[in-house]
PDB file of C-alpha atoms in Angstrom:
ATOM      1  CA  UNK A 252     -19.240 -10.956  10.911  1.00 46.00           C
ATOM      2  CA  UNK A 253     -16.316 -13.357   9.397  1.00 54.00           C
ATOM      3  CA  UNK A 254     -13.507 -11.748   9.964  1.00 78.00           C
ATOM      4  CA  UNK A 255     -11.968 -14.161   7.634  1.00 92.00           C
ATOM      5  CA  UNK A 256     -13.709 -15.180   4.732  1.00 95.00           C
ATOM      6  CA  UNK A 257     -12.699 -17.192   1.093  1.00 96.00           C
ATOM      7  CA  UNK A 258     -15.212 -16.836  -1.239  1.00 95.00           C
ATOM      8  CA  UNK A 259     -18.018 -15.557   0.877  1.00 93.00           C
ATOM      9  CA  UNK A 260     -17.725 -18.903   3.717  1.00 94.00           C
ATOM     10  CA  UNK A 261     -16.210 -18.734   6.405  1.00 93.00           C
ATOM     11  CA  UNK A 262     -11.785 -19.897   5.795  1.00 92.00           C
ATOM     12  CA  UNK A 263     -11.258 -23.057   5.357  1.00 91.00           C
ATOM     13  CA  UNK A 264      -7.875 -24.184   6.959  1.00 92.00           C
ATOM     14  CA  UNK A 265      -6.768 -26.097   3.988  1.00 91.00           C
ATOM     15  CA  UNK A 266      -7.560 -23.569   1.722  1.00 93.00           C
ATOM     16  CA  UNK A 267      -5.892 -20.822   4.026  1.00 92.00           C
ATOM     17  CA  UNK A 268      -2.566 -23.365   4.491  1.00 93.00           C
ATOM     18  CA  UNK A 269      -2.539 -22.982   0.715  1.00 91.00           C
ATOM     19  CA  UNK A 270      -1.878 -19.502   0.631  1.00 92.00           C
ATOM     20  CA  UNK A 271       0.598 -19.818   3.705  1.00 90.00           C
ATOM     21  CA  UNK A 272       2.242 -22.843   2.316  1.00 92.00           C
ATOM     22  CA  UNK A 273       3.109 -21.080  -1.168  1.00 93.00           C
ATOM     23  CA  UNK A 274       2.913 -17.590  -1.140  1.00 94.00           C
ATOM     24  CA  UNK A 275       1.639 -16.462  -4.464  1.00 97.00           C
ATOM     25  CA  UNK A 276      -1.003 -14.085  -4.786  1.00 98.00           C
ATOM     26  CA  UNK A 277      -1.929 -10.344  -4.690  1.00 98.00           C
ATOM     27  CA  UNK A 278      -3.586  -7.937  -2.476  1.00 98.00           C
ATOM     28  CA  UNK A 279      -5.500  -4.556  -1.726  1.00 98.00           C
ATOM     29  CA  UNK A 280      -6.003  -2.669   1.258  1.00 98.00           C
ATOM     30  CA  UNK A 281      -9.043  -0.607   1.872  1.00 97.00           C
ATOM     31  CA  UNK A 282     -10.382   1.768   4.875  1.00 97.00           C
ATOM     32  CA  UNK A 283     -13.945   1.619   4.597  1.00 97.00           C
ATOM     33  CA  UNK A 284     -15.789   3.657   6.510  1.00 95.00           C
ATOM     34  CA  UNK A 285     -19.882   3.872   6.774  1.00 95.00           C
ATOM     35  CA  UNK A 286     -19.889   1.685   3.663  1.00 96.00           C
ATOM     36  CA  UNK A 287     -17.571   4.111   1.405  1.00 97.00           C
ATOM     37  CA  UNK A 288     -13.915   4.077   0.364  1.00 98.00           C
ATOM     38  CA  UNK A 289     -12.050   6.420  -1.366  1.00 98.00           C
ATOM     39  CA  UNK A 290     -10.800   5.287  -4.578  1.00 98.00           C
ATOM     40  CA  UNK A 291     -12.627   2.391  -5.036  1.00 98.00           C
ATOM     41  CA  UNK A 292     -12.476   2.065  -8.716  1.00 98.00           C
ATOM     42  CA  UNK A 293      -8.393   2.185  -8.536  1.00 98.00           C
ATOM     43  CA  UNK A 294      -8.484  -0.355  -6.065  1.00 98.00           C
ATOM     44  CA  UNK A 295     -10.771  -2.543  -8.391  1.00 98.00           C
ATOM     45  CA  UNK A 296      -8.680  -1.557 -11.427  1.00 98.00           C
ATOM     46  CA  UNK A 297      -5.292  -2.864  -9.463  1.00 98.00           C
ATOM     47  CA  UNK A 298      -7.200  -6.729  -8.477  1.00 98.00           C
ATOM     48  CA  UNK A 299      -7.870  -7.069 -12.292  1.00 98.00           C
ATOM     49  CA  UNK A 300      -4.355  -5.898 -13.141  1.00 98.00           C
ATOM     50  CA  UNK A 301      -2.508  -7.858 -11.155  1.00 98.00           C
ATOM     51  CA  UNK A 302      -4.732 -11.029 -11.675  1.00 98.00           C
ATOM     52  CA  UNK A 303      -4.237 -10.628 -15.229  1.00 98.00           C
ATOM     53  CA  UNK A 304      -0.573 -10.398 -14.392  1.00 98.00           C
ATOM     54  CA  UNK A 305       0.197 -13.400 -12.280  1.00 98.00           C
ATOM     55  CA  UNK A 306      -2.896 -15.621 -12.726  1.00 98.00           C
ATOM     56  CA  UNK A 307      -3.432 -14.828 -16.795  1.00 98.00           C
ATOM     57  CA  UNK A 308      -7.304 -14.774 -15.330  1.00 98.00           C
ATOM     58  CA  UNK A 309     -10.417 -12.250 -14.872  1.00 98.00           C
ATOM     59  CA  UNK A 310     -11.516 -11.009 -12.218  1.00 98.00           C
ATOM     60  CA  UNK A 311     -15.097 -10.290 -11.356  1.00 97.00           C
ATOM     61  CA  UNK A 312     -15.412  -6.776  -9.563  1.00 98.00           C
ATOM     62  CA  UNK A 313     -18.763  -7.270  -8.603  1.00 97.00           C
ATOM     63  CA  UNK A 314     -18.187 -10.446  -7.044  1.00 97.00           C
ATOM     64  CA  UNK A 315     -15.041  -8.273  -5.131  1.00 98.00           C
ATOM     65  CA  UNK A 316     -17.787  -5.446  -3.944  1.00 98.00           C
ATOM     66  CA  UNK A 317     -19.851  -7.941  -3.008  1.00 97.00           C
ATOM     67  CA  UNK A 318     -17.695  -9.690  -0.658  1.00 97.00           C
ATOM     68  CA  UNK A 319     -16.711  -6.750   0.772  1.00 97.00           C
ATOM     69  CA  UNK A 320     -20.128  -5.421   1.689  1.00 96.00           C
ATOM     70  CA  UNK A 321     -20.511  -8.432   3.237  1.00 95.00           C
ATOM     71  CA  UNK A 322     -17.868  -8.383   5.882  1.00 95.00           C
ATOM     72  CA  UNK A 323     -18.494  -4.740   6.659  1.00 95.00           C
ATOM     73  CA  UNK A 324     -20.352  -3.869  10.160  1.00 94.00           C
ATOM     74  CA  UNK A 325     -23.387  -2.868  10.588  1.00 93.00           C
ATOM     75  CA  UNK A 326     -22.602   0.501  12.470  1.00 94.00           C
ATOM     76  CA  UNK A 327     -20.746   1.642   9.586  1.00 93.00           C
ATOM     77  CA  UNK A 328     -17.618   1.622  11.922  1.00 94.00           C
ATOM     78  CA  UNK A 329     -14.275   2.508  10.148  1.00 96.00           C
ATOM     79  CA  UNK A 330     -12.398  -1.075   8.972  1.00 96.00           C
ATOM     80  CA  UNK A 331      -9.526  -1.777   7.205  1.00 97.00           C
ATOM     81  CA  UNK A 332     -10.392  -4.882   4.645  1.00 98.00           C
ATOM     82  CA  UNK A 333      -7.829  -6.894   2.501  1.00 98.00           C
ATOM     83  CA  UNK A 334      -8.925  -8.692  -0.685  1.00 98.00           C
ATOM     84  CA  UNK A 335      -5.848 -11.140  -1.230  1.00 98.00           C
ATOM     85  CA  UNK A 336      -6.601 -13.232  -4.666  1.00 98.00           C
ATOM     86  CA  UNK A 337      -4.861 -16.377  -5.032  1.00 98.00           C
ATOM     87  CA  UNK A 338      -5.479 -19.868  -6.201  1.00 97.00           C
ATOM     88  CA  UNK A 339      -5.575 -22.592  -3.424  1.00 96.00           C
ATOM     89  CA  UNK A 340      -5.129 -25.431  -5.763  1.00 94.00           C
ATOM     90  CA  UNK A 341      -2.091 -24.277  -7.452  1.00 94.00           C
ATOM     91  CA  UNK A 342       0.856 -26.109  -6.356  1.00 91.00           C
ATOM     92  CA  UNK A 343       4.785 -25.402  -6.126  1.00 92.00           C
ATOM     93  CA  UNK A 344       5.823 -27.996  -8.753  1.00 93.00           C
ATOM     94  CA  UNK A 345       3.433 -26.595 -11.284  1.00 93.00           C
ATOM     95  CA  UNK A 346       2.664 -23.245 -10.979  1.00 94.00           C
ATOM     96  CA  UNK A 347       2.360 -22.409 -14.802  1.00 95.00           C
ATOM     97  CA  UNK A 348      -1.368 -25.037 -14.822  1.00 95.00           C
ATOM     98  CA  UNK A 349      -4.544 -22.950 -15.440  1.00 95.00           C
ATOM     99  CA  UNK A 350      -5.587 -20.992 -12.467  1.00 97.00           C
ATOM    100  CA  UNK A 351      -8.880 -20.349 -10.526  1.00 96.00           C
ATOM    101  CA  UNK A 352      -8.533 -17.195  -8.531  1.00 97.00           C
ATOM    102  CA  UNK A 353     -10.294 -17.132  -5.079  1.00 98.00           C
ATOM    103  CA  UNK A 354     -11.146 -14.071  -2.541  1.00 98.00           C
ATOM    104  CA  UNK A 355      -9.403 -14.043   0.718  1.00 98.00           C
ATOM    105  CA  UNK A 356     -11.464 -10.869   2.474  1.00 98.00           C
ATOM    106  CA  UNK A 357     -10.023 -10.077   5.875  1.00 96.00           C
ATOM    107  CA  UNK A 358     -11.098  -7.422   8.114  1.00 96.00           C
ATOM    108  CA  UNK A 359      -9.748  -5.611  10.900  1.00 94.00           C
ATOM    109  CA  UNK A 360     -10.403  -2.798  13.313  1.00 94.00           C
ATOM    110  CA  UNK A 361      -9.238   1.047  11.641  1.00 94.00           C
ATOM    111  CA  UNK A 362      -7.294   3.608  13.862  1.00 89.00           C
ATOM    112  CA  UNK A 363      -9.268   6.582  14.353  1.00 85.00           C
ATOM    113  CA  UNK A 364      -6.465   8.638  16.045  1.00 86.00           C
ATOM    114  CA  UNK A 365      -3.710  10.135  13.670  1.00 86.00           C
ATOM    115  CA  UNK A 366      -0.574   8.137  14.180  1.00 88.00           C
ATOM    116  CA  UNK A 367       2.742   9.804  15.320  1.00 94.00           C
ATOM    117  CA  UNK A 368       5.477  11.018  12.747  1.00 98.00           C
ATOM    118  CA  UNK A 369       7.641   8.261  11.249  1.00 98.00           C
ATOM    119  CA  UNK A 370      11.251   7.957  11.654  1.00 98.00           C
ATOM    120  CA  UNK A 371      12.878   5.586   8.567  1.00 98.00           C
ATOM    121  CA  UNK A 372      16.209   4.412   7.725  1.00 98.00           C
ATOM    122  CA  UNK A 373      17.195   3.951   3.892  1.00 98.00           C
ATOM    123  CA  UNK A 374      17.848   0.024   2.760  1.00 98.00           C
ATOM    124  CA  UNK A 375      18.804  -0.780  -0.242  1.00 98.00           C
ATOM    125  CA  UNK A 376      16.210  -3.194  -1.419  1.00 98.00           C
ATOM    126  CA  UNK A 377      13.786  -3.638  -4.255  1.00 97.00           C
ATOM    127  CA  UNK A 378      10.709  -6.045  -4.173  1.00 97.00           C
ATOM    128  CA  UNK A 379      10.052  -8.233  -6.729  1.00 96.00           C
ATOM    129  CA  UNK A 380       7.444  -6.700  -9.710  1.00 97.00           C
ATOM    130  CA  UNK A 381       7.252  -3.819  -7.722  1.00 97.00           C
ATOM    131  CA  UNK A 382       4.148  -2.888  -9.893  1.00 97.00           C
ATOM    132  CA  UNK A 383       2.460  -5.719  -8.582  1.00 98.00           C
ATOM    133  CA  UNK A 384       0.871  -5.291  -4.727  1.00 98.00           C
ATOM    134  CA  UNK A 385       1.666  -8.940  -4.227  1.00 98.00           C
ATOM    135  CA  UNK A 386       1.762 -11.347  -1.163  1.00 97.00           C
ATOM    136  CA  UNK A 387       5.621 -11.601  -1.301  1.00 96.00           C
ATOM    137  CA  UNK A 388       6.899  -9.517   2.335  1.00 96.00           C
ATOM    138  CA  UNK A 389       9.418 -11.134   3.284  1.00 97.00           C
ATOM    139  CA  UNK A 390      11.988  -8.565   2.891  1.00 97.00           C
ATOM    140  CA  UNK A 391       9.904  -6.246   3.076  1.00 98.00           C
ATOM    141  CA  UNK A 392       8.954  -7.360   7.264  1.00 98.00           C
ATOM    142  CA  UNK A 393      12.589  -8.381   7.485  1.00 98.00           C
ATOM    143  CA  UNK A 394      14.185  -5.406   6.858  1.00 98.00           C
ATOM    144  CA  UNK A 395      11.378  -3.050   9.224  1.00 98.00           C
ATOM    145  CA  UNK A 396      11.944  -5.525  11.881  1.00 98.00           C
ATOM    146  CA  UNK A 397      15.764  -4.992  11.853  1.00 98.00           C
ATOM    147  CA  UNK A 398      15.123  -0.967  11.652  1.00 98.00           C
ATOM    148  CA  UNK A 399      12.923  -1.237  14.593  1.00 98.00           C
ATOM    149  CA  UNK A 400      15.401  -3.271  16.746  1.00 98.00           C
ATOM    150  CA  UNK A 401      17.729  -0.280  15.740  1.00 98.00           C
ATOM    151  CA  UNK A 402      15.134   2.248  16.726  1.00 98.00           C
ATOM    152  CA  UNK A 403      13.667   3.068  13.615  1.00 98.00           C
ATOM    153  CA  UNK A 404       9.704   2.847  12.896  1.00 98.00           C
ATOM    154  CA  UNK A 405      10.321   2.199   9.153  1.00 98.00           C
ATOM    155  CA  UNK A 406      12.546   1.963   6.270  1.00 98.00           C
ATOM    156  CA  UNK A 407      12.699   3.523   3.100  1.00 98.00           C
ATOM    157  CA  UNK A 408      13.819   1.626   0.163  1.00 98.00           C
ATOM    158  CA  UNK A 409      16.754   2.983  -2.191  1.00 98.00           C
ATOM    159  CA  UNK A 410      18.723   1.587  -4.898  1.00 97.00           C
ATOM    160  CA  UNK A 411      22.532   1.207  -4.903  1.00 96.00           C
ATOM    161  CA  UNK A 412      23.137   4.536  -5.921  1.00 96.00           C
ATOM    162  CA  UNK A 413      20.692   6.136  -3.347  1.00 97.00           C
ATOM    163  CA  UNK A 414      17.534   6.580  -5.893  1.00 98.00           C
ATOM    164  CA  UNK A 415      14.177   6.551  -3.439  1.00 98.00           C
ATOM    165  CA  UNK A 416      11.910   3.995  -4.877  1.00 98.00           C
ATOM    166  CA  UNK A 417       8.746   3.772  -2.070  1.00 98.00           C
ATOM    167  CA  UNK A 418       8.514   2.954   1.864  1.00 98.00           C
ATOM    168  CA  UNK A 419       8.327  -0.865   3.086  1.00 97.00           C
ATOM    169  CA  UNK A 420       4.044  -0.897   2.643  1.00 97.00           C
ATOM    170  CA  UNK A 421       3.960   3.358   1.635  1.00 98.00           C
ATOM    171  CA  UNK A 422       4.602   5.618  -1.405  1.00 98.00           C
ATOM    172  CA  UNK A 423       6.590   8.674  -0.379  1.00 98.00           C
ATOM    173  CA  UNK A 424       6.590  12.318  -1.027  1.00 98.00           C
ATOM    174  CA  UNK A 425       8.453  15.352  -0.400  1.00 98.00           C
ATOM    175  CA  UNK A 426       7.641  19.024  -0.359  1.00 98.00           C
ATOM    176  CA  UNK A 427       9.930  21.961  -1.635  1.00 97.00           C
ATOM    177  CA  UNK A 428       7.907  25.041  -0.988  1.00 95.00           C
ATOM    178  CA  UNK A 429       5.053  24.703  -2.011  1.00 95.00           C
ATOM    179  CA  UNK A 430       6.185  21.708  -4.702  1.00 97.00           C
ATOM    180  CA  UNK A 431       4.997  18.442  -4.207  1.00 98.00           C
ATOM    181  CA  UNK A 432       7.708  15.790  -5.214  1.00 98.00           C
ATOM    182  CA  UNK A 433       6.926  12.289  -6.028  1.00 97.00           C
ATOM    183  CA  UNK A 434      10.270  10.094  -6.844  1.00 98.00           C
ATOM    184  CA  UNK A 435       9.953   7.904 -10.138  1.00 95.00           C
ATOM    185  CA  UNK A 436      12.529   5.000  -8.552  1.00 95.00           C
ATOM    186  CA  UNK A 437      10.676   2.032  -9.292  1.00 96.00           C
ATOM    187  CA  UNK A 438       7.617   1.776  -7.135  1.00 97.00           C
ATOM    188  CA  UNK A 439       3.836   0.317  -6.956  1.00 97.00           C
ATOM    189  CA  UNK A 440       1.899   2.722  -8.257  1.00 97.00           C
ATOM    190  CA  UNK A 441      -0.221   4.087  -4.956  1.00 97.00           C
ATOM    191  CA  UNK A 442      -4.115   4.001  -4.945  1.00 98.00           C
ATOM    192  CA  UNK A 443      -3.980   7.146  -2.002  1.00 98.00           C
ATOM    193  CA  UNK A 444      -0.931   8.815  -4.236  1.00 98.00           C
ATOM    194  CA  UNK A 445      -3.257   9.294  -7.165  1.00 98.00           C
ATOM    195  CA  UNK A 446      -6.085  10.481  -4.938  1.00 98.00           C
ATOM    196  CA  UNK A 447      -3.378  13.281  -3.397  1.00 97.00           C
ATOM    197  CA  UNK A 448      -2.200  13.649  -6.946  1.00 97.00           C
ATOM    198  CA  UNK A 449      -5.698  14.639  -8.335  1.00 97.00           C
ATOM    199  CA  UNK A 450      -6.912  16.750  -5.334  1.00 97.00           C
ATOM    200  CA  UNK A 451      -3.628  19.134  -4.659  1.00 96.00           C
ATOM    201  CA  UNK A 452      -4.276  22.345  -6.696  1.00 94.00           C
ATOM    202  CA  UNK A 453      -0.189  23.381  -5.907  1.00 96.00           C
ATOM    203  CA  UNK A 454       2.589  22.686  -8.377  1.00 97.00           C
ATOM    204  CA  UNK A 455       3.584  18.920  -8.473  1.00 97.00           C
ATOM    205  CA  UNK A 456       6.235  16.418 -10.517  1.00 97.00           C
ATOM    206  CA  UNK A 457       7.635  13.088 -10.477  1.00 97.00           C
ATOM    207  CA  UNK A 458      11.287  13.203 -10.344  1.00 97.00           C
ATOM    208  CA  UNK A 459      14.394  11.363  -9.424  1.00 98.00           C
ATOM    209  CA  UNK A 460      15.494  11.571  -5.762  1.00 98.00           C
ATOM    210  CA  UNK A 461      18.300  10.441  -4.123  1.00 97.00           C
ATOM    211  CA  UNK A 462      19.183  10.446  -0.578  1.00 97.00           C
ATOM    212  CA  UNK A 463      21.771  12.952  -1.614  1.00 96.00           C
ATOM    213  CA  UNK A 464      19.117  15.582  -2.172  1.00 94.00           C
ATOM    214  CA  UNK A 465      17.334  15.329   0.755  1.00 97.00           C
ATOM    215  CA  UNK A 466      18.518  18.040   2.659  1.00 97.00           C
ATOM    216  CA  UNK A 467      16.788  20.246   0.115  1.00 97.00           C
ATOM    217  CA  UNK A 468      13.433  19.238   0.820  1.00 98.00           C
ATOM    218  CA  UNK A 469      11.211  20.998   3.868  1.00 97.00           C
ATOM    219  CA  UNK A 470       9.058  18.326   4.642  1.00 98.00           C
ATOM    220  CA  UNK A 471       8.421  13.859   4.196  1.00 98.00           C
ATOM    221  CA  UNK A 472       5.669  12.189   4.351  1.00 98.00           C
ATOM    222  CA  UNK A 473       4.162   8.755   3.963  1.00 98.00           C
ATOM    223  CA  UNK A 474       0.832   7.553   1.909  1.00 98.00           C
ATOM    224  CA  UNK A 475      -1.280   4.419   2.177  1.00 97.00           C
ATOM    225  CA  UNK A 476      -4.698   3.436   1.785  1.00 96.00           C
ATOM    226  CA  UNK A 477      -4.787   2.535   5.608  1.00 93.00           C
ATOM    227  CA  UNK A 478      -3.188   5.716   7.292  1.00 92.00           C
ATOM    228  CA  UNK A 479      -3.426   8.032   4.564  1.00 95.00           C
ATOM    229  CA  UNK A 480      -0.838  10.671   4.842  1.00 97.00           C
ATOM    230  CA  UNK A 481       1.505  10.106   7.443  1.00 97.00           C
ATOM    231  CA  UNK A 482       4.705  12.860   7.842  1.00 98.00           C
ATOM    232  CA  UNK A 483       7.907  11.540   8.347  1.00 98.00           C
ATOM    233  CA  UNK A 484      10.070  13.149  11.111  1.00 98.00           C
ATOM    234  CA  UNK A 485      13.322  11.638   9.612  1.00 98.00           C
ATOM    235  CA  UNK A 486      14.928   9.716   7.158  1.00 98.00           C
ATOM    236  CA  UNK A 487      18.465   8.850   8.614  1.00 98.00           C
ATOM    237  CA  UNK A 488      19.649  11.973   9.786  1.00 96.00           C
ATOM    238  CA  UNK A 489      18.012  13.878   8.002  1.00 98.00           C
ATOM    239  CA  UNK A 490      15.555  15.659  10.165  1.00 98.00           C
ATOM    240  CA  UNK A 491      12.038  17.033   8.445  1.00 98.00           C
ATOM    241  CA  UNK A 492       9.215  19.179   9.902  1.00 97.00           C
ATOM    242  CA  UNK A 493       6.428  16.998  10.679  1.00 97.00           C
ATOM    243  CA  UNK A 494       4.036  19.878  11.142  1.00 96.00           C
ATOM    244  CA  UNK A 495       4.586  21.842   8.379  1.00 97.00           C
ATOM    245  CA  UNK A 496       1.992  23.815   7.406  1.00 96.00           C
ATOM    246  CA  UNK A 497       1.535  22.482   3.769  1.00 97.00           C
ATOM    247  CA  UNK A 498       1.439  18.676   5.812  1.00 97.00           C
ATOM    248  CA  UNK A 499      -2.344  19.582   6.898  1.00 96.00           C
ATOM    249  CA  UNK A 500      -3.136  21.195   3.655  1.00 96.00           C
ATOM    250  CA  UNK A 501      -2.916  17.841   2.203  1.00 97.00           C
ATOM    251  CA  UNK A 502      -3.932  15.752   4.777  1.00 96.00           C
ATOM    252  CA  UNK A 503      -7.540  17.936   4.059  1.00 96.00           C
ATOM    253  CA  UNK A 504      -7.210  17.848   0.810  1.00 96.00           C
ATOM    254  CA  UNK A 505      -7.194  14.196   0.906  1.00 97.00           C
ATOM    255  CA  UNK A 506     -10.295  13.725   3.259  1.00 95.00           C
ATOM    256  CA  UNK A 507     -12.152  15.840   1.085  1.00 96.00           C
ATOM    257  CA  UNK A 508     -12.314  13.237  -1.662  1.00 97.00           C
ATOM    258  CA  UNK A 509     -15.719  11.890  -1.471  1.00 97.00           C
ATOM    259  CA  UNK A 510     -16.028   7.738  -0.326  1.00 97.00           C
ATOM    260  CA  UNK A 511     -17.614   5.672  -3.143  1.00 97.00           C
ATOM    261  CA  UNK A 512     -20.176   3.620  -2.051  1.00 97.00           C
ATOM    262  CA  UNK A 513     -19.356  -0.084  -2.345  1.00 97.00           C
TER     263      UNK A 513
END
């Protein structure tokens, strides 16, 4: 098995450089685990959003399934894949010419133990298109590195006046009671958040939150296609209960959802 791949052959290094050299392209993330992923559609749906966003071009979801299968092992063992489109010819003086979209599939191992609470720190930071799951992380590893050499796992991204947009690579939600809480700063628009969304039968809304309020809420947690849900022990000093009781409501409600075959 590849575990890097463009267009079905195994990467070319000049191709590869391409992506390296100018940065421009978009992604998904997917666990897949004996041949099934959960959401599968809304990850499709996002690779022929954002193509049609930065590339003005189709994209073929078959040819996307297809490529997957074919870097998945044979055991079904869990992986996490990445689909990164981009175009290898297009160049920095001329990024506006027409553009041919290629398949960057990359694989990688999937943790099978459930990963420790996070503690985060707030930055104020906002990615570029944030409705777009693109290749640009710069600040995105630059500002988790610096929380980490403080003694943070993570940050948590805020506007100037406090308003919670989403985690570095994470949406974020809070729980009052027995309310879920999504905040509606500007954020990408989560493949595993909708899957929560759909599948919690408890009383839910989208709301602003800033880190003002967050003394009011009981419990944090983190969501991404990779970890799933994730609580968050803290966001700056403010201290959350990572096993509260609602926490593994969720996290069961989530593996419930039935894989999609790919």
């Amino acid at each position: 098995m590849a575990e890097i791949e463009i267009d079905g052959a195994p990467a070319d290094p000049a191709r590869l450089a391409a992506l390296g050299l100018l940065n421009y392209g978009h992604f998904t993330t997917l666990r897949v685990e004996a041949g099934g992923v959960r959401g599968l559609a809304l990850h499709l749906d996002r690779l022929v959003r954002d193509c049609r966003v930065l590339f003005a071009a189709e994209l073929d979801r078959g040819a996307v399934r297809e490529r997957i299968r074919a870097v998945l092992p044979a055991d079904g063992a869990p992986v996490i894949v990445r689909v990164t489109v981009y175009d290898p010819a297009l160049g920095l003086e001329r990024p506006a010419a027409p553009a041919t979209p290629a398949l960057l599939v990359t694989t990688r191992p999937a943790a099978t133990v459930e990963p420790a609470p996070l503690r985060v720190r707030t930055v104020t930071y906002r990615r570029e298109l944030p409705e777009v799951k693109h290749v640009g992380l710069f600040g995105l590893v630059h500002h988790r590195r610096v929380a980490q050499l403080a003694g943070y796992d993570d940050v948590l991204l805020v506007d100037d006046d406090g308003l919670v947009a989403e985690g570095a690579t994470w949406n974020v939600g809070f729980l009052a009671g027995d309310r879920l809480v999504r905040p509606d700063g500007p954020s990408l628009p989560g493949v595993t958040e909708a899957l929560l969304a759909g599948a919690y039968g408890g009383p839910q809304v989208r709301e602003p939150v800033r880190t003002a309020d967050l003394a009011r809420f009981d419990a944090a947690f983190a969501l991404n296609a990779g970890g799933g849900l994730r609580p968050l022990a803290a966001v700056d000093g403010t201290a959350f209960d990572p096993a509260h009781p609602l926490l593994a409501e969720l996290r069961a409600a989530y593996l419930r959802i039935a894989a999609d075959p790919v």
